Coordinates of C-alpha atoms in Angstrom, one line a residue:
X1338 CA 0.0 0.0 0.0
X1339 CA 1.4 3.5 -0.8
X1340 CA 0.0 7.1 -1.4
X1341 CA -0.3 8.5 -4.5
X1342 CA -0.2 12.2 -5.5
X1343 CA -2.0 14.1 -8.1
X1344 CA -2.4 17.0 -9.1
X1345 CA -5.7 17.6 -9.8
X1346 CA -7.4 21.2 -11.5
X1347 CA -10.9 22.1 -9.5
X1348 CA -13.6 23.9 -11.0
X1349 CA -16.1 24.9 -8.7
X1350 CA -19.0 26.8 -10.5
X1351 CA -21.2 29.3 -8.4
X1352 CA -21.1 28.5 -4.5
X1353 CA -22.5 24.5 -4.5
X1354 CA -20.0 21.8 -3.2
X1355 CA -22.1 19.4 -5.7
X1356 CA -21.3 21.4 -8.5
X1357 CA -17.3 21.3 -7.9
X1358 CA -15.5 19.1 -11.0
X1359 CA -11.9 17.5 -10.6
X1360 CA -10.2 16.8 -13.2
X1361 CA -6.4 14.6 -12.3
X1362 CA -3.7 16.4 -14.8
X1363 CA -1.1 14.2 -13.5
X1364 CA -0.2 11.4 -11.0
X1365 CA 2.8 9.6 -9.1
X1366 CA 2.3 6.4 -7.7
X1367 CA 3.5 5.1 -5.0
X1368 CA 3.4 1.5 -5.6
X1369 CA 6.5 0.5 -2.8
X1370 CA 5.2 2.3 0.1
X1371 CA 8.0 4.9 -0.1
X1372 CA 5.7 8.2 0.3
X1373 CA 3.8 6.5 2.9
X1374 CA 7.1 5.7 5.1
X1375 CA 8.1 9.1 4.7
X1376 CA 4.9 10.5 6.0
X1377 CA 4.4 8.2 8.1
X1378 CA 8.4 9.6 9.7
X1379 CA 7.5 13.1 9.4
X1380 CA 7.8 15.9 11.5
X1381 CA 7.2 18.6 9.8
X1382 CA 3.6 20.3 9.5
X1383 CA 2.1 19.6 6.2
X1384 CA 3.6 16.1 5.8
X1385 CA 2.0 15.3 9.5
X1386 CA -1.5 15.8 8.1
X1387 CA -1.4 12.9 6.1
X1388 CA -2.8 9.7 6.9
X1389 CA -2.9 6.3 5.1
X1390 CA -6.3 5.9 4.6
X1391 CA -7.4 9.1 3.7
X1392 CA -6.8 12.1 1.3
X1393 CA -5.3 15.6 2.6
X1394 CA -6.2 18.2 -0.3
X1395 CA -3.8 20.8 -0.5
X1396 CA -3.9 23.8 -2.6
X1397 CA -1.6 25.9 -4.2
X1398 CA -1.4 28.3 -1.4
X1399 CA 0.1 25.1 0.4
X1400 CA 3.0 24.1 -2.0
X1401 CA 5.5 26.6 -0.5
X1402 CA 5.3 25.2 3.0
X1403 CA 4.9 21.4 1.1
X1404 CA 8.4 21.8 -1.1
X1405 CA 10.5 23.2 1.5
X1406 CA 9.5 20.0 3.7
X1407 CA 9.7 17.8 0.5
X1408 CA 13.4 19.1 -0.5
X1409 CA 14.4 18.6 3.4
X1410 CA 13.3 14.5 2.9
X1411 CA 15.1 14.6 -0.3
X1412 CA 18.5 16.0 0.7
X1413 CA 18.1 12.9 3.2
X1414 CA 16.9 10.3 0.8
X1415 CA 19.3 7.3 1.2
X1416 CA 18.5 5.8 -1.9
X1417 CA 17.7 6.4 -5.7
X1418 CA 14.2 5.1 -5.6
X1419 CA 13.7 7.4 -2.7
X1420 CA 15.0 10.5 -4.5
X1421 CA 13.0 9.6 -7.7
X1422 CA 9.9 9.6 -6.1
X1423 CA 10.3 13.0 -4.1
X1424 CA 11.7 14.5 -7.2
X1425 CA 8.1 13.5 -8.8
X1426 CA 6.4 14.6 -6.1
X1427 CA 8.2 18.0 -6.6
X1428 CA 7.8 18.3 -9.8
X1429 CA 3.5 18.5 -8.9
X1430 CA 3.8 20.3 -6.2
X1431 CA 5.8 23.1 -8.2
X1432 CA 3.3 22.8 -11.0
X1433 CA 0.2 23.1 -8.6
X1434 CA 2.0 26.5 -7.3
X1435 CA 1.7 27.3 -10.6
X1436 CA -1.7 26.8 -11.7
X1437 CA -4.5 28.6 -10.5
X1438 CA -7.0 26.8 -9.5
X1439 CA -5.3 23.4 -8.7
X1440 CA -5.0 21.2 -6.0
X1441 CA -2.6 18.2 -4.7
X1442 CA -3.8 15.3 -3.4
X1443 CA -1.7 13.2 -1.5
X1444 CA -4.5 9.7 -1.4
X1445 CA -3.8 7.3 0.8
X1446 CA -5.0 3.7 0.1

């Protein structure tokens, strides 16, 4: 069991939670478990919202805060799989602070 990330554009027309539309623009999975562990470690504040059976929503006005904690777990990353994980992770979370209107959804199984 891991959790996946995507990066996911809302559109939410008028004021009605049952209107809102998600569309996923992009996805890492997590098939080994490796984001999980690393949540699972963390300390710092985003990263300790997380759990494994649910999904935190964050949006873009969380990415700052998210890639500062993600590029602390990579400069610690042991190994390759690790770092190419986080570094895919990254790469959504610097396109969600991007793009207006988008979310990242870190799903836990």
């Amino acid at each position: 069991m891991g959790m996946d990330a995507s990066l996911v554009h809302v559109e939410n027309p008028g004021t009605s939670p049952r209107r809102r539309r998600l569309t996923v623009l992009d996805s890492v999975f997590d098939d080994n478990g490796i984001v999980k562990e690393l949540c699972e470690r963390a300390t710092s504040p985003t990263l300790l919202r997380t759990t494994p059976w649910s999904t935190l929503r964050l949006t873009s006005n969380d990415m700052p805060q998210l890639i500062l904690e993600l590029d602390a777990l990579r400069t610690t990353a042991d190994d390759s799989a690790t770092r190419d994980v986080l570094d895919a992770v990254l790469a959504l979370a610097h396109r969600c602070s991007d793009l207006p209107g988008s979310e990242l959804h870190l799903e836990g199984d």
